[in-house]
Coordinates of C-alpha atoms in Angstrom, one line a residue:
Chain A
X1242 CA -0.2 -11.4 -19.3
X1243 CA 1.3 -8.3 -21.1
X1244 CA -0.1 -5.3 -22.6
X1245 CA 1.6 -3.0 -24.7
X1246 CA 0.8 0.7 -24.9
X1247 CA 2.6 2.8 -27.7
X1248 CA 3.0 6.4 -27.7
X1249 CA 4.1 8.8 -25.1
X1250 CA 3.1 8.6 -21.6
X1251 CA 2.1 12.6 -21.9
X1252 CA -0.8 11.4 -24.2
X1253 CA -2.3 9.0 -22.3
X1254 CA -2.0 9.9 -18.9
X1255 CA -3.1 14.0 -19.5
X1256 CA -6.9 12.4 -19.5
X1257 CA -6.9 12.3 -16.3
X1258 CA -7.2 16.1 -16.5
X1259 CA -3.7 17.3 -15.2
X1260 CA -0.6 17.7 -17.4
X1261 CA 1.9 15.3 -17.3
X1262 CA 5.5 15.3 -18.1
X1263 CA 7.5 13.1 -20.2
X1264 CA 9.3 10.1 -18.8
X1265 CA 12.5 9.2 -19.6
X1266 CA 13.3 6.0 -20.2
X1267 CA 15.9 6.8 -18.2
X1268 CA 15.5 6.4 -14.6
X1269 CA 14.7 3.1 -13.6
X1270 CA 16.9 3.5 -10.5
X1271 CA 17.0 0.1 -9.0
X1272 CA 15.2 -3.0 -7.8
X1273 CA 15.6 -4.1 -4.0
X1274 CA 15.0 -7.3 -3.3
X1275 CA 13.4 -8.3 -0.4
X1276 CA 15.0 -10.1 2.7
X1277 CA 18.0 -11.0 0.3
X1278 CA 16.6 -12.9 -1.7
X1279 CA 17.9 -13.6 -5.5
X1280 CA 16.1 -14.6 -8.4
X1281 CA 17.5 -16.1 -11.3
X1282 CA 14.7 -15.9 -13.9
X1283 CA 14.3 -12.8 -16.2
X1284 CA 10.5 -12.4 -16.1
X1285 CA 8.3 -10.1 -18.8
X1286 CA 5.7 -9.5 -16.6
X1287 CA 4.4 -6.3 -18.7
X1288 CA 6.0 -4.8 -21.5
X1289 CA 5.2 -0.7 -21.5
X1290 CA 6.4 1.2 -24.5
X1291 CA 6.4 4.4 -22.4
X1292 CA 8.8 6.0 -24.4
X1293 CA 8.3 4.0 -27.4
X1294 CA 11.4 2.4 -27.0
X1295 CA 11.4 0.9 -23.5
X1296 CA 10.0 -2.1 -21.9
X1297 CA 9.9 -2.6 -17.8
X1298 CA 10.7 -5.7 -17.3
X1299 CA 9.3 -7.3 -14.0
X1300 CA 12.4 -9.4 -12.3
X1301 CA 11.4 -12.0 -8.8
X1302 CA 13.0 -9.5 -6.8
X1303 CA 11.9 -6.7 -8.3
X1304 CA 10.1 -6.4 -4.6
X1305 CA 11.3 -3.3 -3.8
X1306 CA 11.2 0.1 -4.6
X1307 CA 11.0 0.8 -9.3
X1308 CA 9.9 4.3 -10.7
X1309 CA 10.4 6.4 -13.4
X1310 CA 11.6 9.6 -12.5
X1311 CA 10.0 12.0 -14.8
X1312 CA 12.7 15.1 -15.2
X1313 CA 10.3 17.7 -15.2
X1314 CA 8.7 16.5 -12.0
X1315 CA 6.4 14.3 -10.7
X1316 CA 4.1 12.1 -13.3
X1317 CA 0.5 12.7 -12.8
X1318 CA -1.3 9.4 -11.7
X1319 CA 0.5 8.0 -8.7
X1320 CA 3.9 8.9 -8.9
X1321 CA 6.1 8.9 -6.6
X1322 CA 9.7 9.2 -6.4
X1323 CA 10.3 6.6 -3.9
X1324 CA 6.8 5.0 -3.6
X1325 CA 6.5 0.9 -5.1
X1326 CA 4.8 0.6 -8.8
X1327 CA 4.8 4.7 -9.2
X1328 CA 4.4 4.1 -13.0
X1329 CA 0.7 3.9 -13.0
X1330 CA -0.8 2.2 -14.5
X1331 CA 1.6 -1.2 -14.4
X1332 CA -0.3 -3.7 -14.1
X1333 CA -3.9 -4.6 -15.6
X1334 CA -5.9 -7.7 -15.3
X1335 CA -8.5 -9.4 -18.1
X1336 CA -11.9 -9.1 -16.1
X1337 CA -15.2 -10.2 -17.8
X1338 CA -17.0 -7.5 -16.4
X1339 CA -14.9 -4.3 -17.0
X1340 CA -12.6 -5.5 -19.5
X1341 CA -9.1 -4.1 -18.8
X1342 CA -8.7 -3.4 -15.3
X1343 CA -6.1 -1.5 -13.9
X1344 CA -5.1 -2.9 -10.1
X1345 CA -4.8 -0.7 -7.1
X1346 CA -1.0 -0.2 -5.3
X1347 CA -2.4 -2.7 -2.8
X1348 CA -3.1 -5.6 -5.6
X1349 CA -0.1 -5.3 -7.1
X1350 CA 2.4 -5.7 -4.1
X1351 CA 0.3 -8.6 -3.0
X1352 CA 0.4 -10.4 -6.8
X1353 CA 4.4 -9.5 -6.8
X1354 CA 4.6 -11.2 -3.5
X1355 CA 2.9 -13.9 -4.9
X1356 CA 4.6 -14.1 -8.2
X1357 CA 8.1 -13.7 -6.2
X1358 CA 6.5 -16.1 -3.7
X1359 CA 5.6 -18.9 -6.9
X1360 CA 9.6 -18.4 -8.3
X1361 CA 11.3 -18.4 -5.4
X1362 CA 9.7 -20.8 -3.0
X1363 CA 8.0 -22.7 -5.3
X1364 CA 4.5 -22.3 -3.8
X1365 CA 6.0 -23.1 -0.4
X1366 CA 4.9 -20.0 0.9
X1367 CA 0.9 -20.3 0.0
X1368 CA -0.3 -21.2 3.3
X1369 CA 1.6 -18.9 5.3
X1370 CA 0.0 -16.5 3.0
X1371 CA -3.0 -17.6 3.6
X1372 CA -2.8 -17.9 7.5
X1373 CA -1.8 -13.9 7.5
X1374 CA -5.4 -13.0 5.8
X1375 CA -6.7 -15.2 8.6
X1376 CA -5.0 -13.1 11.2
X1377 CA -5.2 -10.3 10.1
X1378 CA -8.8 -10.5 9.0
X1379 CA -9.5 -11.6 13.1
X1380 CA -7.6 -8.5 14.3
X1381 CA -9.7 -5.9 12.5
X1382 CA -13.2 -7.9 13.0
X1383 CA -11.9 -7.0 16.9
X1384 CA -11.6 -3.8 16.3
X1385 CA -14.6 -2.5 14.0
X1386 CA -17.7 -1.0 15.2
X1387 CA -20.9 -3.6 15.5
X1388 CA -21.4 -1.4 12.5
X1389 CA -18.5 -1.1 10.8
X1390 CA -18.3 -4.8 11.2
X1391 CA -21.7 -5.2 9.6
X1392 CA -20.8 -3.2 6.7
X1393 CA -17.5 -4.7 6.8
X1394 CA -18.9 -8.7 5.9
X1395 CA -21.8 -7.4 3.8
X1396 CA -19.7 -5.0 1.9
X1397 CA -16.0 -5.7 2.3
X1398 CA -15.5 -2.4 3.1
X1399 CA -16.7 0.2 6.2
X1400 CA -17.8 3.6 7.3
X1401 CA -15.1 5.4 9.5
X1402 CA -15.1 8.8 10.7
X1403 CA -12.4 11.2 11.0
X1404 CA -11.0 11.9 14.4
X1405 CA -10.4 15.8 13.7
X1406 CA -12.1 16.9 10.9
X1407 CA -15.2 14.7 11.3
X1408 CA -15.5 13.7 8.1
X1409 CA -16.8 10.2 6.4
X1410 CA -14.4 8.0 4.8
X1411 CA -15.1 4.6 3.6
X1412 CA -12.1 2.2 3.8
X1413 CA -12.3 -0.7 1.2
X1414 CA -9.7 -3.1 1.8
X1415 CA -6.8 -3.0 -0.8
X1416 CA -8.2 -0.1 -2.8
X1417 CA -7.0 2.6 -0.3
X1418 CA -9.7 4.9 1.3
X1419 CA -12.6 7.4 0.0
X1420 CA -14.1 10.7 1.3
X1421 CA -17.5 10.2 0.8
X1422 CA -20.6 12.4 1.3
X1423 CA -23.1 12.2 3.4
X1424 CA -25.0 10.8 1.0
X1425 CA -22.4 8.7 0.1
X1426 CA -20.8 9.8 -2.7
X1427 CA -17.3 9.5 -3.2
X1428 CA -15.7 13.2 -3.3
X1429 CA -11.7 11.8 -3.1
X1430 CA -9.9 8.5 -3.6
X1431 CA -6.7 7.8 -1.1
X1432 CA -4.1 5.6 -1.4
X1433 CA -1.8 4.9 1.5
X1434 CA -0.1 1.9 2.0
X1435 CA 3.1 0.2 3.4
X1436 CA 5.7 -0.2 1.1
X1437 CA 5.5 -3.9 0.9
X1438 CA 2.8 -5.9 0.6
X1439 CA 0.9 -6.3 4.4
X1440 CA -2.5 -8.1 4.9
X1441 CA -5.2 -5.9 3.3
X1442 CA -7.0 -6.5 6.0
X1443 CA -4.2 -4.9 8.4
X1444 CA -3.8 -2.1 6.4
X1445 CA -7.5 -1.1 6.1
X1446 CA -7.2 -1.4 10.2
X1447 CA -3.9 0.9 10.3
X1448 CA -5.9 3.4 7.9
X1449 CA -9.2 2.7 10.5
X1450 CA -7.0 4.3 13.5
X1451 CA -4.8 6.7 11.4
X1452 CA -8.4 8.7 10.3
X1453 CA -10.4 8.1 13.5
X1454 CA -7.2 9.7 15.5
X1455 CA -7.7 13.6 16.3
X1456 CA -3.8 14.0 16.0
X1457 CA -3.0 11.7 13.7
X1458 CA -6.0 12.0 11.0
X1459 CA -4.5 15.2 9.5
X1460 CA -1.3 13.3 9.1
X1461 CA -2.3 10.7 7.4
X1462 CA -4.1 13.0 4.9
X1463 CA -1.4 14.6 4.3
X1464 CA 1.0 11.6 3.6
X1465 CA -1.9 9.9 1.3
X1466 CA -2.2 10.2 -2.5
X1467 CA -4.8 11.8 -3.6
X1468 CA -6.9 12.3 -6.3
X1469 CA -10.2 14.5 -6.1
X1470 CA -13.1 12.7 -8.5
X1471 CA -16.2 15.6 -7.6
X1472 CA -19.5 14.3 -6.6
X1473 CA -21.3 11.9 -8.6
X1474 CA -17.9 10.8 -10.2
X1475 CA -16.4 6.9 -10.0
X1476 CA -14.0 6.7 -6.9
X1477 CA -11.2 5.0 -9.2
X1478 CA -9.6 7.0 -11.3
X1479 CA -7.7 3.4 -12.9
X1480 CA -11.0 2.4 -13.6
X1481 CA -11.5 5.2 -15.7
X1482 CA -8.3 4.7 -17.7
X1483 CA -8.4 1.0 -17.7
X1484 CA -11.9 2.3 -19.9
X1485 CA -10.1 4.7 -21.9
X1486 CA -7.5 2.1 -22.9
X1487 CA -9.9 -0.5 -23.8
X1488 CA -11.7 1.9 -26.2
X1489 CA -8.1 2.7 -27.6
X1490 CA -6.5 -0.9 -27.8
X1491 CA -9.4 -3.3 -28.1
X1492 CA -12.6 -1.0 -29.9
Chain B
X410 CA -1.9 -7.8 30.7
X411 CA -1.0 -5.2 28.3
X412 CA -0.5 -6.3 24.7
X413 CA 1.2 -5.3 21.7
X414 CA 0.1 -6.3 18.1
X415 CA 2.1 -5.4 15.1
X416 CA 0.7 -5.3 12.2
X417 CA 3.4 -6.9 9.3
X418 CA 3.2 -9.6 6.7
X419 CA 2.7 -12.3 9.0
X420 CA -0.1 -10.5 10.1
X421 CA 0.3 -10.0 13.4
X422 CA 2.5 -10.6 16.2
X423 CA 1.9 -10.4 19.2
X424 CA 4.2 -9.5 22.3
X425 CA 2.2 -9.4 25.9
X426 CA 3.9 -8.1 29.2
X427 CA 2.7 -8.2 32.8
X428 CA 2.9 -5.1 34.6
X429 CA 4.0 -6.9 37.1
X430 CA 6.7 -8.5 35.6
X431 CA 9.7 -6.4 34.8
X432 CA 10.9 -8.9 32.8
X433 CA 8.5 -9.0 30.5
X434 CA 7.9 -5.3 30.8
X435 CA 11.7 -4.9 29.8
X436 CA 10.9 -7.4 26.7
X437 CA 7.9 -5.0 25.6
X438 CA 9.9 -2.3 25.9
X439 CA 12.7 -3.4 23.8
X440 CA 10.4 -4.4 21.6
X441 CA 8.8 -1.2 21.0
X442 CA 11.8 0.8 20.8
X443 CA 12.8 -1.5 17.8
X444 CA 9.4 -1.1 16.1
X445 CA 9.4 2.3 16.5
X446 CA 13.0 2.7 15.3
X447 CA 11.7 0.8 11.9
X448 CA 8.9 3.5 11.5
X449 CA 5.8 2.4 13.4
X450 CA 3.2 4.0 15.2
X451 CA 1.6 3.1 17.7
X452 CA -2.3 3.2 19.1
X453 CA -3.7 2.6 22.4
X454 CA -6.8 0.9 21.7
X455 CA -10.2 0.9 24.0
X456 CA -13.2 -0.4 22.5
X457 CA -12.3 -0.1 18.9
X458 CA -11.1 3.0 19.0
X459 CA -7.7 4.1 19.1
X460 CA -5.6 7.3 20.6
X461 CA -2.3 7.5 19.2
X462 CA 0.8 7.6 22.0
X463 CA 4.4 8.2 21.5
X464 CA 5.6 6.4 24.7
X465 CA 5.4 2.7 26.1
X466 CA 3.0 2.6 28.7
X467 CA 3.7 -0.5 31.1
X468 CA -0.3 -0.2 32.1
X469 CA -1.7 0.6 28.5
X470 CA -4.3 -2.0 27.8
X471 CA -4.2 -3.1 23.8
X472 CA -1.6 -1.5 21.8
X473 CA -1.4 -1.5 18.2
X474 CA 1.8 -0.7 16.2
X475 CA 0.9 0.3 13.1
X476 CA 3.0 0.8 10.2
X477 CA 4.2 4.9 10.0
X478 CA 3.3 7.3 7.6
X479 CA 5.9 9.0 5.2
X480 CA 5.1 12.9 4.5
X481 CA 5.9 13.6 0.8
X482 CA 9.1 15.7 2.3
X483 CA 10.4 12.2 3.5
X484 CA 10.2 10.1 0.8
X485 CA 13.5 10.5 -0.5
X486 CA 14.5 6.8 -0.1
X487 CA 18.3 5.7 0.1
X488 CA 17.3 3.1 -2.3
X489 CA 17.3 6.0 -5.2
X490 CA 19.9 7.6 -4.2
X491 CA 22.2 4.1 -3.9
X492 CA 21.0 3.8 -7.3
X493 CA 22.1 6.9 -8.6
X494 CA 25.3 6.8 -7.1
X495 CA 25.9 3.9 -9.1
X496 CA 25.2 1.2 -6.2
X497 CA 24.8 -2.7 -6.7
X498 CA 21.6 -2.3 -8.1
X499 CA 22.5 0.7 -10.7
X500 CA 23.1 -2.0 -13.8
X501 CA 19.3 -1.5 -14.1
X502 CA 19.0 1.8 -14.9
X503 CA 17.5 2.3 -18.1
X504 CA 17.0 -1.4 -19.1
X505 CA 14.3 -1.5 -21.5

């Protein structure tokens, strides 16, 4: 699946209501690959006209570290110099519900793995998968809350409180963390996540004792990208471009 | 029995250690000097809450290594910078 999206980054990404500078298409620095491993087949896994010229083409062992430097700075929307998928938005899915929607950090390094995973190994590596999200779904059942753990199976996602600054945070796994209110309104959307793809479940728990930490909370605040949506707002901000570029490619 | 789960992409391993036994407290130890050398954390857990320590503990209970976090200052990756310096990898810079 492939979108295409013409124009100028600067146009499409200033929505989200700071300025953004102009990528190069220069400044793809380099795909890692993981482990070693090699793949042989060239695959167009999203074509982005981000500078009306370019394309970013999604190699098997593009597993690694790929952004766009932007030479006056950091691009608004998720970028970060050394950070996986930086370029946000990258990668969209068809859903019925909401049309175009764009896929949080955490997706995307688990559908690369995949995607690496289906080229590579040939599938081989499907259960082993699978067997992780068992694991690591036990290991943070063990360590929630009777309540967190209710809100956890009935929601997929739980309460947490911060160790320092006492505030509310709800941690949804792969889709980062929110500061919520106490009447549960999201005031700021988090993302913080290992650079390649872990259980979601193991990174929701590694969030879980970050925040609930009275030393470590402020830390991992601090390390976390942020973006600040105000009371009342919708906690993803690539839900609210994965709207605005449905009204612009498919309306 | 103290215990030591990593959180990774298997999900989790676990390496366990009798205080008792300075074999296996040796193990855990070399252990957690490698994990923390790749960038963990780690988190002494009691009743599903956790308190962050900085040293191996032969008597901690539960301990949780935890990937670490990167401040923005840090993030300056040797990837990019092999990449600018014209590394393996530097033939894709600027494909498109």
């Amino acid at each position: 699946m492939w979108l295409s999206l013409d124009g100028p980054p600067s146009r499409w990404l200033a929505t989200h209501g700071k300025p953004a500078a102009a990528c190069g298409r220069r400044g793809l620095p380099s795909y890692e690959p993981e482990d070693g491993e090699d793949g042989l087949v060239v695959f167009d896994l999203l074509i982005c006209n981000h500078d009306s010229v370019g394309q970013v083409r999604m190699l098997p062992r593009s597993y690694g570290v790929a952004c766009v430097v932007a030479p006056d700075g950091p691009v608004a929307l998720h970028h970060d110099p050394d950070a996986q998928w930086t370029y946000r938005p990258i990668l969209y899915r068809l859903n019925a519900f909401h049309g175009i929607e764009a896929l949080g950090s955490q997706q995307e390094l688990r559908m690369r793995r995949d995607l690496r995973d289906t080229i590579i190994w040939r599938g081989t590596k499907y259960e082993e998968n699978a067997a992780a999200d068992v694991r690591a779904d036990a290991i943070l059942r063990e360590h929630l809350s009777p309540l967190q753990r209710i809100e956890y199976v009935s929601e997929g996602s739980f309460r947490s409180r911060g160790g320092k600054t006492r505030n509310v945070y709800r941690i949804e796994l792969g889709n980062g963390f929110q500061l919520v209110s106490p009447a549960g309104e999201t005031i700021a959307t988090y993302c913080l996540h290992p650079e390649e793809h872990i259980p979601y479940a193991d990174v929701a728990l590694a969030t879980k004792l970050w925040l609930e930490d009275p030393d470590a909370e402020l830390e991992a605040l601090e390390g976390a990208r942020t973006t600040v949506v105000g009371l009342g707002g919708k906690a993803l901000p690539a839900q609210r471009f994965a709207e605005r570029l449905e009204r612009e490619l498919i309306a | 029995m103290g215990e030591l789960r990593v959180l990774n992409k298997s999900g989790d391993i676990k390496v366990e250690w009798d205080p008792k036994d300075a074999a296996s407290v040796a193990n855990a130890k070399v252990e957690w000097d490698r994990l923390k050398a790749d960038g963990y954390e780690f988190f002494e857990v009691t009743e599903a809450k956790g308190k962050k320590i900085d040293r191996f503990k032969k008597s901690a209970g539960r301990v949780i290594a935890a990937p670490g976090i990167k401040k923005p200052a840090e993030r300056t990756s040797g990837v990019r910078q092999r990449a600018m310096a014209g590394g393996p990898n530097s033939r894709l810079v600027g494909f498109g």
